[in-house]
Each structure stands twice: as C-alpha cells, then as structure tokens.
PDB file of C-alpha atoms in Angstrom:
ATOM      1  CA  UNK A 264     -22.117   7.314  -9.674  1.00  0.00           C
ATOM      2  CA  UNK A 265     -20.776   6.946  -6.059  1.00  0.00           C
ATOM      3  CA  UNK A 266     -20.694   9.781  -3.478  1.00  0.00           C
ATOM      4  CA  UNK A 267     -16.925   9.517  -4.158  1.00  0.00           C
ATOM      5  CA  UNK A 268     -17.016  10.198  -7.385  1.00  0.00           C
ATOM      6  CA  UNK A 269     -19.211  13.023  -6.580  1.00  0.00           C
ATOM      7  CA  UNK A 270     -17.004  14.617  -4.139  1.00  0.00           C
ATOM      8  CA  UNK A 271     -14.278  14.409  -6.661  1.00  0.00           C
ATOM      9  CA  UNK A 272     -16.433  15.887  -9.149  1.00  0.00           C
ATOM     10  CA  UNK A 273     -17.554  19.197  -6.659  1.00  0.00           C
ATOM     11  CA  UNK A 274     -13.516  19.361  -6.249  1.00  0.00           C
ATOM     12  CA  UNK A 275     -12.299  19.560  -9.528  1.00  0.00           C
ATOM     13  CA  UNK A 276     -14.591  22.399  -9.960  1.00  0.00           C
ATOM     14  CA  UNK A 277     -12.331  24.690  -7.930  1.00  0.00           C
ATOM     15  CA  UNK A 278     -10.340  26.844 -10.362  1.00  0.00           C
ATOM     16  CA  UNK A 279      -6.699  27.047 -10.537  1.00  0.00           C
ATOM     17  CA  UNK A 280      -5.766  30.480  -9.706  1.00  0.00           C
ATOM     18  CA  UNK A 281      -2.655  31.095  -7.180  1.00  0.00           C
ATOM     19  CA  UNK A 282       0.662  29.322  -8.777  1.00  0.00           C
ATOM     20  CA  UNK A 283       1.467  28.234  -4.966  1.00  0.00           C
ATOM     21  CA  UNK A 284      -1.795  26.315  -4.874  1.00  0.00           C
ATOM     22  CA  UNK A 285      -1.375  24.821  -8.139  1.00  0.00           C
ATOM     23  CA  UNK A 286       2.003  23.514  -7.241  1.00  0.00           C
ATOM     24  CA  UNK A 287       0.610  22.519  -3.694  1.00  0.00           C
ATOM     25  CA  UNK A 288      -2.434  20.166  -5.201  1.00  0.00           C
ATOM     26  CA  UNK A 289       0.157  18.526  -8.166  1.00  0.00           C
ATOM     27  CA  UNK A 290       2.057  17.986  -4.689  1.00  0.00           C
ATOM     28  CA  UNK A 291      -0.613  16.219  -3.470  1.00  0.00           C
ATOM     29  CA  UNK A 292      -1.125  14.105  -6.537  1.00  0.00           C
ATOM     30  CA  UNK A 293       2.327  13.149  -7.351  1.00  0.00           C
ATOM     31  CA  UNK A 294       2.680  11.868  -3.342  1.00  0.00           C
ATOM     32  CA  UNK A 295      -0.300  10.116  -3.931  1.00  0.00           C
ATOM     33  CA  UNK A 296      -0.688   8.549  -7.151  1.00  0.00           C
ATOM     34  CA  UNK A 297       0.657   5.199  -8.748  1.00  0.00           C
ATOM     35  CA  UNK A 298       4.640   6.262  -9.562  1.00  0.00           C
ATOM     36  CA  UNK A 299       6.334   9.058  -8.832  1.00  0.00           C
ATOM     37  CA  UNK A 300       9.666   8.131  -9.344  1.00  0.00           C
ATOM     38  CA  UNK A 301      13.620   9.748 -10.728  1.00  0.00           C
ATOM     39  CA  UNK A 302      12.587   7.690 -13.950  1.00  0.00           C
ATOM     40  CA  UNK A 303       8.537   8.192 -14.426  1.00  0.00           C
ATOM     41  CA  UNK A 304       5.585   9.606 -13.235  1.00  0.00           C
ATOM     42  CA  UNK A 305       2.453   7.658 -13.697  1.00  0.00           C
ATOM     43  CA  UNK A 306      -1.082   8.788 -12.477  1.00  0.00           C
ATOM     44  CA  UNK A 307      -3.942   6.637 -13.170  1.00  0.00           C
ATOM     45  CA  UNK A 308      -7.343   8.044 -12.481  1.00  0.00           C
ATOM     46  CA  UNK A 309     -11.220   6.343 -13.264  1.00  0.00           C
ATOM     47  CA  UNK A 310     -12.815   9.682 -12.651  1.00  0.00           C
ATOM     48  CA  UNK A 311     -13.358  11.931 -16.108  1.00  0.00           C
ATOM     49  CA  UNK A 312     -12.987  15.199 -14.341  1.00  0.00           C
ATOM     50  CA  UNK A 313      -9.820  14.715 -12.257  1.00  0.00           C
ATOM     51  CA  UNK A 314      -8.437  13.274 -16.110  1.00  0.00           C
ATOM     52  CA  UNK A 315      -9.813  16.481 -17.387  1.00  0.00           C
ATOM     53  CA  UNK A 316      -8.342  18.434 -14.801  1.00  0.00           C
ATOM     54  CA  UNK A 317      -4.895  16.869 -14.622  1.00  0.00           C
ATOM     55  CA  UNK A 318      -3.361  18.536 -17.661  1.00  0.00           C
ATOM     56  CA  UNK A 319      -4.460  21.924 -16.694  1.00  0.00           C
ATOM     57  CA  UNK A 320      -3.169  21.364 -13.326  1.00  0.00           C
ATOM     58  CA  UNK A 321       0.350  20.295 -14.389  1.00  0.00           C
ATOM     59  CA  UNK A 322       0.702  23.223 -16.627  1.00  0.00           C
ATOM     60  CA  UNK A 323      -0.477  25.301 -14.217  1.00  0.00           C
ATOM     61  CA  UNK A 324       2.431  24.222 -11.412  1.00  0.00           C
ATOM     62  CA  UNK A 325       5.064  23.346 -13.813  1.00  0.00           C
ATOM     63  CA  UNK A 326       4.358  24.240 -17.274  1.00  0.00           C
ATOM     64  CA  UNK A 327       4.833  21.126 -18.708  1.00  0.00           C
ATOM     65  CA  UNK A 328       2.361  18.729 -20.502  1.00  0.00           C
ATOM     66  CA  UNK A 329       2.653  14.883 -20.246  1.00  0.00           C
ATOM     67  CA  UNK A 330       4.507  12.762 -22.515  1.00  0.00           C
ATOM     68  CA  UNK A 331       1.590  10.489 -22.370  1.00  0.00           C
ATOM     69  CA  UNK A 332      -2.034  10.804 -22.847  1.00  0.00           C
ATOM     70  CA  UNK A 333      -5.087   8.543 -22.203  1.00  0.00           C
ATOM     71  CA  UNK A 334      -6.364   7.166 -25.521  1.00  0.00           C
ATOM     72  CA  UNK A 335      -9.467   8.282 -26.721  1.00  0.00           C
ATOM     73  CA  UNK A 336     -11.319   5.169 -26.251  1.00  0.00           C
ATOM     74  CA  UNK A 337     -10.793   4.230 -22.869  1.00  0.00           C
ATOM     75  CA  UNK A 338     -13.497   6.791 -21.579  1.00  0.00           C
ATOM     76  CA  UNK A 339     -15.183   3.674 -19.900  1.00  0.00           C
ATOM     77  CA  UNK A 340     -11.670   2.447 -18.063  1.00  0.00           C
ATOM     78  CA  UNK A 341      -9.006   3.953 -16.446  1.00  0.00           C
ATOM     79  CA  UNK A 342      -7.121   7.185 -17.634  1.00  0.00           C
ATOM     80  CA  UNK A 343      -3.247   6.890 -17.898  1.00  0.00           C
ATOM     81  CA  UNK A 344      -1.367   9.847 -17.872  1.00  0.00           C
ATOM     82  CA  UNK A 345       2.523   9.547 -18.130  1.00  0.00           C
ATOM     83  CA  UNK A 346       6.085  11.931 -17.616  1.00  0.00           C
ATOM     84  CA  UNK A 347       9.076   9.939 -18.658  1.00  0.00           C
ATOM     85  CA  UNK A 348      10.976  13.019 -20.299  1.00  0.00           C
ATOM     86  CA  UNK A 349      14.114  13.464 -17.949  1.00  0.00           C
ATOM     87  CA  UNK A 350      14.479  17.112 -18.094  1.00  0.00           C
ATOM     88  CA  UNK A 351      10.407  17.341 -17.261  1.00  0.00           C
ATOM     89  CA  UNK A 352      11.459  14.851 -14.623  1.00  0.00           C
ATOM     90  CA  UNK A 353      14.211  16.821 -13.203  1.00  0.00           C
ATOM     91  CA  UNK A 354      11.952  20.085 -13.071  1.00  0.00           C
ATOM     92  CA  UNK A 355       9.480  18.461 -10.752  1.00  0.00           C
ATOM     93  CA  UNK A 356      11.658  16.924  -8.619  1.00  0.00           C
ATOM     94  CA  UNK A 357      13.794  19.660  -8.134  1.00  0.00           C
ATOM     95  CA  UNK A 358      10.649  22.033  -7.341  1.00  0.00           C
ATOM     96  CA  UNK A 359       9.700  19.691  -4.358  1.00  0.00           C
ATOM     97  CA  UNK A 360      13.225  20.080  -2.608  1.00  0.00           C
ATOM     98  CA  UNK A 361      14.635  16.803  -4.109  1.00  0.00           C
ATOM     99  CA  UNK A 362      18.032  15.984  -5.605  1.00  0.00           C
ATOM    100  CA  UNK A 363      17.327  15.404  -9.297  1.00  0.00           C
ATOM    101  CA  UNK A 364      20.336  13.383  -9.400  1.00  0.00           C
ATOM    102  CA  UNK A 365      19.290  10.352  -7.161  1.00  0.00           C
ATOM    103  CA  UNK A 366      15.952   8.448  -6.866  1.00  0.00           C
ATOM    104  CA  UNK A 367      13.970  10.993  -4.465  1.00  0.00           C
ATOM    105  CA  UNK A 368      12.967   9.172  -1.052  1.00  0.00           C
ATOM    106  CA  UNK A 369       9.559  10.819  -0.573  1.00  0.00           C
ATOM    107  CA  UNK A 370       8.663  12.661   2.176  1.00  0.00           C
ATOM    108  CA  UNK A 371       6.130  15.778   2.688  1.00  0.00           C
ATOM    109  CA  UNK A 372       8.356  19.286   2.161  1.00  0.00           C
ATOM    110  CA  UNK A 373       6.387  21.281   4.678  1.00  0.00           C
ATOM    111  CA  UNK A 374       7.965  24.218   3.344  1.00  0.00           C
ATOM    112  CA  UNK A 375       5.484  24.174   0.198  1.00  0.00           C
ATOM    113  CA  UNK A 376       2.031  24.079   2.810  1.00  0.00           C
ATOM    114  CA  UNK A 377       3.006  27.371   4.925  1.00  0.00           C
ATOM    115  CA  UNK A 378      -0.153  28.918   3.691  1.00  0.00           C
ATOM    116  CA  UNK A 379      -3.508  27.673   4.797  1.00  0.00           C
ATOM    117  CA  UNK A 380      -5.222  27.655   1.206  1.00  0.00           C
ATOM    118  CA  UNK A 381      -1.832  25.321  -0.057  1.00  0.00           C
ATOM    119  CA  UNK A 382      -2.012  22.940   2.942  1.00  0.00           C
ATOM    120  CA  UNK A 383      -6.105  22.604   1.712  1.00  0.00           C
ATOM    121  CA  UNK A 384      -5.314  22.096  -2.266  1.00  0.00           C
ATOM    122  CA  UNK A 385      -2.659  19.734  -0.790  1.00  0.00           C
ATOM    123  CA  UNK A 386      -5.487  17.570   0.867  1.00  0.00           C
ATOM    124  CA  UNK A 387      -7.209  18.090  -2.669  1.00  0.00           C
ATOM    125  CA  UNK A 388      -4.713  16.698  -4.615  1.00  0.00           C
ATOM    126  CA  UNK A 389      -3.759  13.764  -2.434  1.00  0.00           C
ATOM    127  CA  UNK A 390      -7.651  13.140  -2.631  1.00  0.00           C
ATOM    128  CA  UNK A 391      -8.057  13.254  -5.948  1.00  0.00           C
ATOM    129  CA  UNK A 392      -5.288  11.169  -6.778  1.00  0.00           C
ATOM    130  CA  UNK A 393      -5.529   8.419  -3.579  1.00  0.00           C
ATOM    131  CA  UNK A 394      -8.449   9.290  -1.657  1.00  0.00           C
ATOM    132  CA  UNK A 395     -12.045   7.582  -1.238  1.00  0.00           C
ATOM    133  CA  UNK A 396     -15.032   8.471   1.079  1.00  0.00           C
ATOM    134  CA  UNK A 397     -18.102   6.395   1.418  1.00  0.00           C
ATOM    135  CA  UNK A 398     -21.405   6.924   1.335  1.00  0.00           C
ATOM    136  CA  UNK A 399     -22.519   8.770   4.496  1.00  0.00           C
ATOM    137  CA  UNK A 400     -25.847   6.642   4.140  1.00  0.00           C
ATOM    138  CA  UNK A 401     -24.307   3.424   4.397  1.00  0.00           C
ATOM    139  CA  UNK A 402     -21.745   4.555   6.967  1.00  0.00           C
ATOM    140  CA  UNK A 403     -18.986   7.183   8.185  1.00  0.00           C
ATOM    141  CA  UNK A 404     -15.243   6.576   6.176  1.00  0.00           C
ATOM    142  CA  UNK A 405     -12.771   8.756   4.524  1.00  0.00           C
ATOM    143  CA  UNK A 406      -9.187   7.502   3.693  1.00  0.00           C
ATOM    144  CA  UNK A 407      -5.983   8.830   1.923  1.00  0.00           C
ATOM    145  CA  UNK A 408      -3.771   5.748   0.658  1.00  0.00           C
ATOM    146  CA  UNK A 409       0.172   6.068  -0.225  1.00  0.00           C
ATOM    147  CA  UNK A 410       2.292   3.499  -0.985  1.00  0.00           C
ATOM    148  CA  UNK A 411       4.867   5.495   0.930  1.00  0.00           C
ATOM    149  CA  UNK A 412       5.550   4.945   4.726  1.00  0.00           C
ATOM    150  CA  UNK A 413       7.056   8.416   5.158  1.00  0.00           C
ATOM    151  CA  UNK A 414       4.853  10.666   3.307  1.00  0.00           C
ATOM    152  CA  UNK A 415       1.947   8.649   4.842  1.00  0.00           C
ATOM    153  CA  UNK A 416       3.246   9.877   8.167  1.00  0.00           C
ATOM    154  CA  UNK A 417       3.876  13.090   7.984  1.00  0.00           C
ATOM    155  CA  UNK A 418       0.377  13.411   6.541  1.00  0.00           C
ATOM    156  CA  UNK A 419      -0.763  12.156   9.821  1.00  0.00           C
ATOM    157  CA  UNK A 420       1.246  14.925  11.337  1.00  0.00           C
ATOM    158  CA  UNK A 421      -0.046  17.739   9.018  1.00  0.00           C
ATOM    159  CA  UNK A 422      -3.466  16.778   9.883  1.00  0.00           C
ATOM    160  CA  UNK A 423      -3.199  17.231  13.323  1.00  0.00           C
ATOM    161  CA  UNK A 424      -1.359  20.175  13.465  1.00  0.00           C
ATOM    162  CA  UNK A 425      -4.333  21.214  11.394  1.00  0.00           C
ATOM    163  CA  UNK A 426      -6.641  20.543  14.246  1.00  0.00           C
ATOM    164  CA  UNK A 427      -7.933  16.749  12.656  1.00  0.00           C
ATOM    165  CA  UNK A 428      -7.409  13.368  14.390  1.00  0.00           C
ATOM    166  CA  UNK A 429      -6.803  10.876  12.110  1.00  0.00           C
ATOM    167  CA  UNK A 430      -5.829   7.201  12.548  1.00  0.00           C
ATOM    168  CA  UNK A 431      -3.319   5.399  10.229  1.00  0.00           C
ATOM    169  CA  UNK A 432      -3.388   1.695   9.243  1.00  0.00           C
ATOM    170  CA  UNK A 433      -1.510  -1.044   6.510  1.00  0.00           C
ATOM    171  CA  UNK A 434      -3.655  -2.689   3.985  1.00  0.00           C
ATOM    172  CA  UNK A 435      -2.566  -4.612   1.154  1.00  0.00           C
ATOM    173  CA  UNK A 436       1.044  -2.680   1.139  1.00  0.00           C
ATOM    174  CA  UNK A 437      -0.549   0.720   0.795  1.00  0.00           C
ATOM    175  CA  UNK A 438      -0.418   3.356   3.954  1.00  0.00           C
ATOM    176  CA  UNK A 439      -3.869   4.728   4.868  1.00  0.00           C
ATOM    177  CA  UNK A 440      -4.770   7.613   6.752  1.00  0.00           C
ATOM    178  CA  UNK A 441      -8.444   7.811   7.599  1.00  0.00           C
ATOM    179  CA  UNK A 442     -11.333   8.970   9.544  1.00  0.00           C
ATOM    180  CA  UNK A 443     -14.174   7.616  10.890  1.00  0.00           C
ATOM    181  CA  UNK A 444     -16.100  10.938  12.614  1.00  0.00           C
ATOM    182  CA  UNK A 445     -18.390  12.138  10.631  1.00  0.00           C
ATOM    183  CA  UNK A 446     -17.832  16.135  12.018  1.00  0.00           C
ATOM    184  CA  UNK A 447     -13.728  15.924  11.266  1.00  0.00           C
ATOM    185  CA  UNK A 448     -15.121  14.150   7.701  1.00  0.00           C
ATOM    186  CA  UNK A 449     -17.700  16.797   7.216  1.00  0.00           C
ATOM    187  CA  UNK A 450     -14.859  19.476   8.168  1.00  0.00           C
ATOM    188  CA  UNK A 451     -11.872  17.931   5.640  1.00  0.00           C
ATOM    189  CA  UNK A 452     -14.462  18.091   2.461  1.00  0.00           C
ATOM    190  CA  UNK A 453     -15.109  21.778   3.146  1.00  0.00           C
ATOM    191  CA  UNK A 454     -11.937  22.594   3.869  1.00  0.00           C
ATOM    192  CA  UNK A 455     -10.536  21.000   0.705  1.00  0.00           C
ATOM    193  CA  UNK A 456     -13.504  22.802  -1.266  1.00  0.00           C
ATOM    194  CA  UNK A 457     -16.623  20.126  -1.484  1.00  0.00           C
ATOM    195  CA  UNK A 458     -18.809  22.091   1.189  1.00  0.00           C
ATOM    196  CA  UNK A 459     -21.764  20.574  -0.889  1.00  0.00           C
ATOM    197  CA  UNK A 460     -20.592  16.639  -0.501  1.00  0.00           C
ATOM    198  CA  UNK A 461     -20.404  17.983   3.514  1.00  0.00           C
ATOM    199  CA  UNK A 462     -23.820  19.023   3.777  1.00  0.00           C
ATOM    200  CA  UNK A 463     -24.734  15.673   2.503  1.00  0.00           C
ATOM    201  CA  UNK A 464     -22.947  13.990   5.240  1.00  0.00           C
ATOM    202  CA  UNK A 465     -24.954  16.725   7.738  1.00  0.00           C
ATOM    203  CA  UNK A 466     -28.347  15.701   5.955  1.00  0.00           C
ATOM    204  CA  UNK A 467     -27.852  11.966   6.114  1.00  0.00           C
ATOM    205  CA  UNK A 468     -26.452  12.208   9.612  1.00  0.00           C
ATOM    206  CA  UNK A 469     -29.416  13.979  10.206  1.00  0.00           C
ATOM    207  CA  UNK A 470     -31.920  11.989   8.623  1.00  0.00           C
ATOM    208  CA  UNK A 471     -30.457   9.305  10.238  1.00  0.00           C
ATOM    209  CA  UNK A 472     -30.726  10.505  13.816  1.00  0.00           C
ATOM    210  CA  UNK A 473     -34.253  11.016  12.870  1.00  0.00           C
ATOM    211  CA  UNK A 474     -34.720   7.904  11.538  1.00  0.00           C
ATOM    212  CA  UNK A 475     -33.169   6.224  14.550  1.00  0.00           C
ATOM    213  CA  UNK A 476     -35.137   8.503  17.069  1.00  0.00           C
ATOM    214  CA  UNK A 477     -38.386   6.961  15.598  1.00  0.00           C
ATOM    215  CA  UNK A 478     -37.698   3.876  15.794  1.00  0.00           C
ATOM    216  CA  UNK A 479     -36.898   4.429  19.271  1.00  0.00           C
ATOM    217  CA  UNK A 480     -39.730   5.508  20.223  1.00  0.00           C
ATOM    218  CA  UNK A 481     -42.150   2.887  18.239  1.00  0.00           C
ATOM    219  CA  UNK A 482     -39.837   0.222  20.038  1.00  0.00           C
ATOM    220  CA  UNK A 483     -40.599   1.950  23.565  1.00  0.00           C
ATOM    221  CA  UNK A 484     -44.094   2.062  22.810  1.00  0.00           C
ATOM    222  CA  UNK A 485     -44.349  -1.384  21.895  1.00  0.00           C
ATOM    223  CA  UNK A 486     -42.504  -2.043  24.751  1.00  0.00           C
ATOM    224  CA  UNK A 487     -45.001  -0.453  27.116  1.00  0.00           C
ATOM    225  CA  UNK A 488     -47.942  -1.764  25.185  1.00  0.00           C
ATOM    226  CA  UNK A 489     -46.949  -5.441  25.766  1.00  0.00           C
ATOM    227  CA  UNK A 490     -46.032  -4.774  29.404  1.00  0.00           C
ATOM    228  CA  UNK A 491     -49.693  -3.357  29.411  1.00  0.00           C
ATOM    229  CA  UNK A 492     -51.218  -6.245  28.028  1.00  0.00           C
ATOM    230  CA  UNK A 493     -48.963  -8.330  30.518  1.00  0.00           C
ATOM    231  CA  UNK A 494     -50.515  -6.816  33.406  1.00  0.00           C
ATOM    232  CA  UNK A 495     -53.865  -6.778  32.382  1.00  0.00           C
ATOM    233  CA  UNK A 496     -53.766 -10.494  31.849  1.00  0.00           C
ATOM    234  CA  UNK A 497     -52.456 -10.854  35.125  1.00  0.00           C
ATOM    235  CA  UNK A 498     -55.082  -8.484  36.986  1.00  0.00           C
ATOM    236  CA  UNK A 499     -57.832 -10.626  34.806  1.00  0.00           C
ATOM    237  CA  UNK A 500     -56.549 -14.166  36.152  1.00  0.00           C
ATOM    238  CA  UNK A 501     -56.562 -12.514  39.861  1.00  0.00           C
ATOM    239  CA  UNK A 502     -60.017 -11.922  39.146  1.00  0.00           C
ATOM    240  CA  UNK A 503     -60.847 -15.177  37.809  1.00  0.00           C
ATOM    241  CA  UNK A 504     -59.144 -16.808  40.647  1.00  0.00           C
ATOM    242  CA  UNK A 505     -61.122 -14.747  43.282  1.00  0.00           C
ATOM    243  CA  UNK A 506     -64.400 -15.944  41.468  1.00  0.00           C
ATOM    244  CA  UNK A 507     -63.785 -19.105  41.598  1.00  0.00           C
ATOM    245  CA  UNK A 508     -62.787 -19.114  45.094  1.00  0.00           C
ATOM    246  CA  UNK A 509     -66.037 -17.318  45.928  1.00  0.00           C
ATOM    247  CA  UNK A 510     -64.572 -14.195  47.335  1.00  0.00           C
ATOM    248  CA  UNK A 511     -66.061 -11.802  44.909  1.00  0.00           C
ATOM    249  CA  UNK A 512     -69.234 -10.549  46.955  1.00  0.00           C
ATOM    250  CA  UNK A 513     -67.041 -10.253  50.138  1.00  0.00           C
ATOM    251  CA  UNK A 514     -64.605  -7.519  48.764  1.00  0.00           C
ATOM    252  CA  UNK A 515     -65.185  -4.002  49.532  1.00  0.00           C
ATOM    253  CA  UNK A 516     -67.174  -1.842  47.104  1.00  0.00           C
ATOM    254  CA  UNK A 517     -63.952   0.238  45.118  1.00  0.00           C
ATOM    255  CA  UNK A 518     -62.885  -3.349  44.550  1.00  0.00           C
ATOM    256  CA  UNK A 519     -65.804  -4.359  43.461  1.00  0.00           C
ATOM    257  CA  UNK A 520     -65.819  -1.771  40.871  1.00  0.00           C
ATOM    258  CA  UNK A 521     -62.207  -2.324  39.806  1.00  0.00           C
ATOM    259  CA  UNK A 522     -63.417  -5.707  39.368  1.00  0.00           C
ATOM    260  CA  UNK A 523     -66.559  -4.702  36.449  1.00  0.00           C
ATOM    261  CA  UNK A 524     -64.241  -2.122  34.971  1.00  0.00           C
ATOM    262  CA  UNK A 525     -61.423  -4.133  34.763  1.00  0.00           C
ATOM    263  CA  UNK A 526     -63.611  -6.828  32.987  1.00  0.00           C
ATOM    264  CA  UNK A 527     -65.596  -4.478  31.146  1.00  0.00           C
ATOM    265  CA  UNK A 528     -61.692  -2.875  29.347  1.00  0.00           C
ATOM    266  CA  UNK A 529     -59.679  -5.005  29.317  1.00  0.00           C
ATOM    267  CA  UNK A 530     -57.511  -3.369  26.665  1.00  0.00           C
ATOM    268  CA  UNK A 531     -57.189  -0.100  28.828  1.00  0.00           C
ATOM    269  CA  UNK A 532     -54.373   1.257  30.325  1.00  0.00           C
ATOM    270  CA  UNK A 533     -53.921   2.349  33.488  1.00  0.00           C
ATOM    271  CA  UNK A 534     -54.450   5.854  32.955  1.00  0.00           C
ATOM    272  CA  UNK A 535     -57.021   5.049  30.616  1.00  0.00           C
ATOM    273  CA  UNK A 536     -58.934   2.534  32.871  1.00  0.00           C
ATOM    274  CA  UNK A 537     -58.879   5.402  35.801  1.00  0.00           C
ATOM    275  CA  UNK A 538     -60.609   7.957  33.742  1.00  0.00           C
ATOM    276  CA  UNK A 539     -63.196   5.639  33.387  1.00  0.00           C
ATOM    277  CA  UNK A 540     -64.432   5.267  37.509  1.00  0.00           C
ATOM    278  CA  UNK A 541     -67.247   8.029  38.535  1.00  0.00           C
ATOM    279  CA  UNK A 542     -65.750   9.875  39.887  1.00  0.00           C
ATOM    280  CA  UNK A 543     -62.355   9.230  37.914  1.00  0.00           C
ATOM    281  CA  UNK A 544     -59.880   8.072  40.001  1.00  0.00           C
ATOM    282  CA  UNK A 545     -55.653   8.685  39.988  1.00  0.00           C
ATOM    283  CA  UNK A 546     -53.440   5.764  38.287  1.00  0.00           C
ATOM    284  CA  UNK A 547     -51.632   5.409  41.267  1.00  0.00           C
ATOM    285  CA  UNK A 548     -55.000   4.457  43.301  1.00  0.00           C
ATOM    286  CA  UNK A 549     -56.091   2.160  41.005  1.00  0.00           C
ATOM    287  CA  UNK A 550     -52.894   0.790  40.485  1.00  0.00           C
ATOM    288  CA  UNK A 551     -53.296  -0.210  44.506  1.00  0.00           C
ATOM    289  CA  UNK A 552     -56.554  -1.802  43.926  1.00  0.00           C
ATOM    290  CA  UNK A 553     -55.477  -4.222  41.098  1.00  0.00           C
ATOM    291  CA  UNK A 554     -52.157  -5.126  43.126  1.00  0.00           C
ATOM    292  CA  UNK A 555     -54.403  -5.603  46.297  1.00  0.00           C
ATOM    293  CA  UNK A 556     -56.500  -7.607  43.942  1.00  0.00           C
ATOM    294  CA  UNK A 557     -53.562  -9.754  42.628  1.00  0.00           C
ATOM    295  CA  UNK A 558     -52.612 -10.003  46.542  1.00  0.00           C
ATOM    296  CA  UNK A 559     -55.977 -11.618  47.770  1.00  0.00           C
ATOM    297  CA  UNK A 560     -56.202 -13.923  44.934  1.00  0.00           C
ATOM    298  CA  UNK A 561     -52.146 -15.380  46.186  1.00  0.00           C
ATOM    299  CA  UNK A 562     -53.695 -16.007  49.233  1.00  0.00           C
TER     300      UNK A 562
END
C-alpha cells in the first residue's frame, strides 16, 4: 500500500458530525472528482475506504443516494459512483450557489468555507477525490489535480489565505496545485485530519537528516585520512631524498628525531606523531619541523 493510500485511509476515519463540514467535504470531492455537471456527477476512486465513505458523506451532506454504486466484483479496480437524476443534481447544484438550469462554470463558493473547520473539510474532500502525496523517504510532494482552471486558481488563493505557499502547473490537461516543502505538507495534512501521516513525514525527514549527517562526517573523515596519507608520503619522500643527498647526519638533533619517528610511525597523524616525542611536542611544532625537512630536500 502506498503512502498516499495510508493518508486517505487516515482521513476517512474522521467522523461526519457537523452538517456544514460534511457539505464542505462533499464540495471538495465534487470540484476535484471525475465529472460534475448539470447532467451528471461521476466519482471514480481506487481507494476502498474512500469508496465506503462516499455514500455516507452524500447522505449526510445532501440527504440523497447515488444512482449508481460500484458492483461487488470491482474490489480490485476502480470504484465508480454516479448521479444522473435531475432532481438530485438540481439539489446539489443549487446548494452550492450555481444555477440549476444551466451547466455550471465551476468555481469555489467561498461562502461555504467561512469557518476553519469547513475549510479543513473542503481540503480533505479535494484530496480524497483528486489528491496524492509521495512517500517522504523518496521525496516531498503533495498535489491536488482538477480539470477546472478557475477552481485551481481559487484553490491556490484559498491556500495562500490560509498561510500556505502552493505552486501551480498544468499537466496532461489537469490544473495541479502542489507543494514540495515538507513543513507545509506536514501542516496541511495535520489540518485535513491526517496527523499520524504528518508525523511520519517528520520522522522520515529526521532519519534522512541523521543519515546525511553521518555520511557527511564519514566523507569528511575519509577526506582527512586521504590528506594525512598524502602528507605522510610527501614527508617520507623528502626524508629519502635527504638520505640520498647525504644530508641527514648534518641535521640538528630535533630534525633527526623527527625523521626517526616519522619513519617508525608512517601511519600516524600529526597529532598522534607529536605525542610520540619525549617529551611530547605540539602539533604545530611538529608540522614546522616536517615542513623544514621538505624544504631542505628541495634545495
């Protein structure tokens, strides 16, 4: 089961208590479903839990039943609900402020969404009918897709008014309102009623941040090891050149001691090698001595 399906399952657990919220949710469903005209309402979904919720939602919101229900053997495919009865359609269209005698040019009637609870219910219905969200372990992406241009524009305006920052795009003839910001997706899911799913996004983000942090530290440590190895090789090559030139015996005792310890412990870092001196010396003092040896080998 996909993460998007899990979100819809969680949203469908919300009870249908207040009439205004039931109508707002049904409004979101109608504006983001397959077909909503003066001749037909057709809702198509692949979600079994949303399919179970739809008849209860429309009964609570409009006091009516669907003219067509999914057949019993459609459990593995798409669930199709349909209303074609003229009186039922007239009731729905009139309730949302459209002219029952005309094919409505769909837009959002903001008078239906004055309360915060109704706005949340409206977003829930839109997401159940035309929304999806990507697995947060892959990427952050939530979208709402409708075939109605004006609805998409007004949905974006509604979301901006609610404090969100959606983006829009046209894809395959659909108007898509989408988010890629994980925090905004978390807040939107929580507002719609999917708090558990929002927590899963937070957990996924924390896990990815932790994993990225570990990778960065490992890469940094590996880079430091590579640098230390390269530096040690350069120092050993300088020491070999000094031997070849016969200059080692003429060096000061401090530099001779440095040569002996560097040859004895070629794998140690500067800090570790500095601790091997008797008495131990500072890392900067050791670095100065090694640079002096390299400089002498190049003269």
